[in-house]
mmCIF file with all atom_site columns, C-alpha atoms in Angstrom:
data_model
loop_
_atom_site.group_PDB
_atom_site.id
_atom_site.type_symbol
_atom_site.label_atom_id
_atom_site.label_alt_id
_atom_site.label_comp_id
_atom_site.label_asym_id
_atom_site.label_entity_id
_atom_site.label_seq_id
_atom_site.pdbx_PDB_ins_code
_atom_site.Cartn_x
_atom_site.Cartn_y
_atom_site.Cartn_z
_atom_site.occupancy
_atom_site.B_iso_or_equiv
_atom_site.pdbx_formal_charge
_atom_site.auth_seq_id
_atom_site.auth_comp_id
_atom_site.auth_asym_id
_atom_site.auth_atom_id
_atom_site.pdbx_PDB_model_num
ATOM 1   C CA . UNK A 1 1   ? -75.938 -17.058 -24.391 1.00 0.00 ? 211 UNK A CA 1
ATOM 2   C CA . UNK A 1 2   ? -73.425 -19.869 -24.295 1.00 0.00 ? 212 UNK A CA 1
ATOM 3   C CA . UNK A 1 3   ? -72.978 -21.984 -21.188 1.00 0.00 ? 213 UNK A CA 1
ATOM 4   C CA . UNK A 1 4   ? -69.700 -22.879 -19.501 1.00 0.00 ? 214 UNK A CA 1
ATOM 5   C CA . UNK A 1 5   ? -68.961 -24.733 -16.281 1.00 0.00 ? 215 UNK A CA 1
ATOM 6   C CA . UNK A 1 6   ? -66.307 -22.982 -14.233 1.00 0.00 ? 216 UNK A CA 1
ATOM 7   C CA . UNK A 1 7   ? -63.357 -25.349 -13.736 1.00 0.00 ? 217 UNK A CA 1
ATOM 8   C CA . UNK A 1 8   ? -62.653 -23.837 -10.314 1.00 0.00 ? 218 UNK A CA 1
ATOM 9   C CA . UNK A 1 9   ? -66.044 -23.623 -8.600  1.00 0.00 ? 219 UNK A CA 1
ATOM 10  C CA . UNK A 1 10  ? -68.033 -25.955 -10.915 1.00 0.00 ? 220 UNK A CA 1
ATOM 11  C CA . UNK A 1 11  ? -70.879 -23.440 -11.226 1.00 0.00 ? 221 UNK A CA 1
ATOM 12  C CA . UNK A 1 12  ? -72.569 -22.932 -14.575 1.00 0.00 ? 222 UNK A CA 1
ATOM 13  C CA . UNK A 1 13  ? -72.194 -19.528 -16.214 1.00 0.00 ? 223 UNK A CA 1
ATOM 14  C CA . UNK A 1 14  ? -74.182 -18.113 -19.125 1.00 0.00 ? 224 UNK A CA 1
ATOM 15  C CA . UNK A 1 15  ? -72.248 -15.687 -21.287 1.00 0.00 ? 225 UNK A CA 1
ATOM 16  C CA . UNK A 1 16  ? -72.127 -14.126 -24.743 1.00 0.00 ? 226 UNK A CA 1
ATOM 17  C CA . UNK A 1 17  ? -69.152 -13.523 -27.029 1.00 0.00 ? 227 UNK A CA 1
ATOM 18  C CA . UNK A 1 18  ? -70.030 -9.814  -27.136 1.00 0.00 ? 228 UNK A CA 1
ATOM 19  C CA . UNK A 1 19  ? -68.786 -9.555  -23.535 1.00 0.00 ? 229 UNK A CA 1
ATOM 20  C CA . UNK A 1 20  ? -65.225 -9.971  -24.857 1.00 0.00 ? 230 UNK A CA 1
ATOM 21  C CA . UNK A 1 21  ? -65.602 -6.473  -26.343 1.00 0.00 ? 231 UNK A CA 1
ATOM 22  C CA . UNK A 1 22  ? -67.329 -4.820  -23.371 1.00 0.00 ? 232 UNK A CA 1
ATOM 23  C CA . UNK A 1 23  ? -65.769 -2.784  -20.562 1.00 0.00 ? 233 UNK A CA 1
ATOM 24  C CA . UNK A 1 24  ? -68.072 -4.447  -18.027 1.00 0.00 ? 234 UNK A CA 1
ATOM 25  C CA . UNK A 1 25  ? -68.252 -7.861  -19.725 1.00 0.00 ? 235 UNK A CA 1
ATOM 26  C CA . UNK A 1 26  ? -67.981 -11.085 -17.770 1.00 0.00 ? 236 UNK A CA 1
ATOM 27  C CA . UNK A 1 27  ? -69.275 -9.397  -14.610 1.00 0.00 ? 237 UNK A CA 1
ATOM 28  C CA . UNK A 1 28  ? -66.685 -6.645  -15.060 1.00 0.00 ? 238 UNK A CA 1
ATOM 29  C CA . UNK A 1 29  ? -63.980 -9.296  -15.034 1.00 0.00 ? 239 UNK A CA 1
ATOM 30  C CA . UNK A 1 30  ? -65.118 -10.804 -11.748 1.00 0.00 ? 240 UNK A CA 1
ATOM 31  C CA . UNK A 1 31  ? -66.850 -13.747 -13.429 1.00 0.00 ? 241 UNK A CA 1
ATOM 32  C CA . UNK A 1 32  ? -65.578 -16.479 -15.712 1.00 0.00 ? 242 UNK A CA 1
ATOM 33  C CA . UNK A 1 33  ? -63.715 -14.403 -18.327 1.00 0.00 ? 243 UNK A CA 1
ATOM 34  C CA . UNK A 1 34  ? -63.932 -16.013 -21.778 1.00 0.00 ? 244 UNK A CA 1
ATOM 35  C CA . UNK A 1 35  ? -62.171 -13.297 -23.800 1.00 0.00 ? 245 UNK A CA 1
ATOM 36  C CA . UNK A 1 36  ? -59.271 -15.568 -24.723 1.00 0.00 ? 246 UNK A CA 1
ATOM 37  C CA . UNK A 1 37  ? -61.698 -18.238 -25.971 1.00 0.00 ? 247 UNK A CA 1
ATOM 38  C CA . UNK A 1 38  ? -63.383 -15.700 -28.246 1.00 0.00 ? 248 UNK A CA 1
ATOM 39  C CA . UNK A 1 39  ? -59.976 -14.559 -29.511 1.00 0.00 ? 249 UNK A CA 1
ATOM 40  C CA . UNK A 1 40  ? -58.951 -18.173 -30.128 1.00 0.00 ? 250 UNK A CA 1
ATOM 41  C CA . UNK A 1 41  ? -62.051 -18.763 -32.260 1.00 0.00 ? 251 UNK A CA 1
ATOM 42  C CA . UNK A 1 42  ? -61.036 -15.798 -34.435 1.00 0.00 ? 252 UNK A CA 1
ATOM 43  C CA . UNK A 1 43  ? -57.403 -16.895 -34.592 1.00 0.00 ? 253 UNK A CA 1
ATOM 44  C CA . UNK A 1 44  ? -58.355 -20.365 -35.844 1.00 0.00 ? 254 UNK A CA 1
ATOM 45  C CA . UNK A 1 45  ? -59.892 -18.595 -38.851 1.00 0.00 ? 255 UNK A CA 1
ATOM 46  C CA . UNK A 1 46  ? -56.669 -16.720 -39.614 1.00 0.00 ? 256 UNK A CA 1
ATOM 47  C CA . UNK A 1 47  ? -57.303 -13.409 -37.857 1.00 0.00 ? 257 UNK A CA 1
ATOM 48  C CA . UNK A 1 48  ? -54.724 -11.653 -35.716 1.00 0.00 ? 258 UNK A CA 1
ATOM 49  C CA . UNK A 1 49  ? -56.343 -10.692 -32.417 1.00 0.00 ? 259 UNK A CA 1
ATOM 50  C CA . UNK A 1 50  ? -55.003 -8.367  -29.747 1.00 0.00 ? 260 UNK A CA 1
ATOM 51  C CA . UNK A 1 51  ? -56.317 -8.463  -26.213 1.00 0.00 ? 261 UNK A CA 1
ATOM 52  C CA . UNK A 1 52  ? -55.642 -5.760  -23.662 1.00 0.00 ? 262 UNK A CA 1
ATOM 53  C CA . UNK A 1 53  ? -56.293 -5.385  -19.955 1.00 0.00 ? 263 UNK A CA 1
ATOM 54  C CA . UNK A 1 54  ? -58.886 -2.840  -18.944 1.00 0.00 ? 264 UNK A CA 1
ATOM 55  C CA . UNK A 1 55  ? -58.633 -1.843  -15.336 1.00 0.00 ? 265 UNK A CA 1
ATOM 56  C CA . UNK A 1 56  ? -57.295 -4.252  -12.797 1.00 0.00 ? 266 UNK A CA 1
ATOM 57  C CA . UNK A 1 57  ? -59.200 -7.397  -13.746 1.00 0.00 ? 267 UNK A CA 1
ATOM 58  C CA . UNK A 1 58  ? -61.008 -7.307  -17.074 1.00 0.00 ? 268 UNK A CA 1
ATOM 59  C CA . UNK A 1 59  ? -59.584 -7.932  -20.540 1.00 0.00 ? 269 UNK A CA 1
ATOM 60  C CA . UNK A 1 60  ? -61.123 -7.061  -23.887 1.00 0.00 ? 270 UNK A CA 1
ATOM 61  C CA . UNK A 1 61  ? -60.474 -7.652  -27.562 1.00 0.00 ? 271 UNK A CA 1
ATOM 62  C CA . UNK A 1 62  ? -58.973 -4.438  -28.901 1.00 0.00 ? 272 UNK A CA 1
ATOM 63  C CA . UNK A 1 63  ? -58.007 -5.410  -32.433 1.00 0.00 ? 273 UNK A CA 1
ATOM 64  C CA . UNK A 1 64  ? -58.967 -7.945  -35.100 1.00 0.00 ? 274 UNK A CA 1
ATOM 65  C CA . UNK A 1 65  ? -56.890 -7.900  -38.275 1.00 0.00 ? 275 UNK A CA 1
ATOM 66  C CA . UNK A 1 66  ? -57.126 -9.849  -41.496 1.00 0.00 ? 276 UNK A CA 1
ATOM 67  C CA . UNK A 1 67  ? -54.141 -11.664 -42.990 1.00 0.00 ? 277 UNK A CA 1
ATOM 68  C CA . UNK A 1 68  ? -53.491 -8.492  -45.000 1.00 0.00 ? 278 UNK A CA 1
ATOM 69  C CA . UNK A 1 69  ? -53.457 -6.463  -41.755 1.00 0.00 ? 279 UNK A CA 1
ATOM 70  C CA . UNK A 1 70  ? -56.782 -4.723  -42.354 1.00 0.00 ? 280 UNK A CA 1
ATOM 71  C CA . UNK A 1 71  ? -58.254 -3.672  -39.009 1.00 0.00 ? 281 UNK A CA 1
ATOM 72  C CA . UNK A 1 72  ? -61.851 -4.883  -38.556 1.00 0.00 ? 282 UNK A CA 1
ATOM 73  C CA . UNK A 1 73  ? -62.706 -2.833  -35.458 1.00 0.00 ? 283 UNK A CA 1
ATOM 74  C CA . UNK A 1 74  ? -63.471 0.581   -36.906 1.00 0.00 ? 284 UNK A CA 1
ATOM 75  C CA . UNK A 1 75  ? -62.101 3.838   -35.567 1.00 0.00 ? 285 UNK A CA 1
ATOM 76  C CA . UNK A 1 76  ? -64.591 6.163   -33.983 1.00 0.00 ? 286 UNK A CA 1
ATOM 77  C CA . UNK A 1 77  ? -66.589 3.593   -32.043 1.00 0.00 ? 287 UNK A CA 1
ATOM 78  C CA . UNK A 1 78  ? -67.097 4.033   -28.312 1.00 0.00 ? 288 UNK A CA 1
ATOM 79  C CA . UNK A 1 79  ? -64.769 1.136   -27.515 1.00 0.00 ? 289 UNK A CA 1
ATOM 80  C CA . UNK A 1 80  ? -65.973 -1.014  -24.657 1.00 0.00 ? 290 UNK A CA 1
ATOM 81  C CA . UNK A 1 81  ? -69.482 0.418   -24.762 1.00 0.00 ? 291 UNK A CA 1
ATOM 82  C CA . UNK A 1 82  ? -70.811 0.120   -28.332 1.00 0.00 ? 292 UNK A CA 1
ATOM 83  C CA . UNK A 1 83  ? -72.427 -3.166  -29.393 1.00 0.00 ? 293 UNK A CA 1
ATOM 84  C CA . UNK A 1 84  ? -69.922 -5.211  -31.440 1.00 0.00 ? 294 UNK A CA 1
ATOM 85  C CA . UNK A 1 85  ? -72.823 -6.720  -33.390 1.00 0.00 ? 295 UNK A CA 1
ATOM 86  C CA . UNK A 1 86  ? -73.330 -3.243  -34.848 1.00 0.00 ? 296 UNK A CA 1
ATOM 87  C CA . UNK A 1 87  ? -69.740 -2.363  -35.780 1.00 0.00 ? 297 UNK A CA 1
ATOM 88  C CA . UNK A 1 88  ? -68.076 -5.687  -36.625 1.00 0.00 ? 298 UNK A CA 1
ATOM 89  C CA . UNK A 1 89  ? -68.392 -7.005  -40.187 1.00 0.00 ? 299 UNK A CA 1
ATOM 90  C CA . UNK A 1 90  ? -71.308 -9.412  -40.563 1.00 0.00 ? 300 UNK A CA 1
ATOM 91  C CA . UNK A 1 91  ? -69.016 -12.341 -41.418 1.00 0.00 ? 301 UNK A CA 1
ATOM 92  C CA . UNK A 1 92  ? -67.255 -11.903 -38.054 1.00 0.00 ? 302 UNK A CA 1
ATOM 93  C CA . UNK A 1 93  ? -70.582 -11.733 -36.200 1.00 0.00 ? 303 UNK A CA 1
ATOM 94  C CA . UNK A 1 94  ? -71.729 -14.926 -37.949 1.00 0.00 ? 304 UNK A CA 1
ATOM 95  C CA . UNK A 1 95  ? -68.410 -16.655 -37.250 1.00 0.00 ? 305 UNK A CA 1
ATOM 96  C CA . UNK A 1 96  ? -68.710 -15.867 -33.527 1.00 0.00 ? 306 UNK A CA 1
ATOM 97  C CA . UNK A 1 97  ? -72.417 -16.750 -33.398 1.00 0.00 ? 307 UNK A CA 1
ATOM 98  C CA . UNK A 1 98  ? -71.550 -20.144 -34.887 1.00 0.00 ? 308 UNK A CA 1
ATOM 99  C CA . UNK A 1 99  ? -68.569 -20.669 -32.580 1.00 0.00 ? 309 UNK A CA 1
ATOM 100 C CA . UNK A 1 100 ? -70.598 -19.801 -29.484 1.00 0.00 ? 310 UNK A CA 1
ATOM 101 C CA . UNK A 1 101 ? -74.195 -20.892 -30.119 1.00 0.00 ? 311 UNK A CA 1
ATOM 102 C CA . UNK A 1 102 ? -77.127 -20.071 -27.889 1.00 0.00 ? 312 UNK A CA 1
ATOM 103 C CA . UNK A 1 103 ? -77.588 -22.452 -24.949 1.00 0.00 ? 313 UNK A CA 1
ATOM 104 C CA . UNK A 1 104 ? -74.725 -24.706 -26.061 1.00 0.00 ? 314 UNK A CA 1
ATOM 105 C CA . UNK A 1 105 ? -71.939 -25.655 -23.687 1.00 0.00 ? 315 UNK A CA 1
ATOM 106 C CA . UNK A 1 106 ? -68.494 -24.243 -24.370 1.00 0.00 ? 316 UNK A CA 1
ATOM 107 C CA . UNK A 1 107 ? -65.726 -26.215 -22.695 1.00 0.00 ? 317 UNK A CA 1
ATOM 108 C CA . UNK A 1 108 ? -62.744 -24.549 -21.032 1.00 0.00 ? 318 UNK A CA 1
#
């Protein structure tokens, strides 16, 4: 879990990048939502990332494409519920693990 201090309430929140792919991630959208930060980490490595709202307050990563437009989120997964560590390519998992290390602070 990464750690981030909320800029609004100044409380410390522990979170994981996998929550950016989960229907109920980031306290079902009621907590500090870091989806855009996860998307930005992918974008800095050249990926095209699409985020979409899910319900009235949560947002999730729906698509990750390579420069050649190859979709990296496979069809047939139970989107929002399956573990992204199991369906994303290993190089993406490693990239996100490195971008958001355990017990390290991520600034917003």
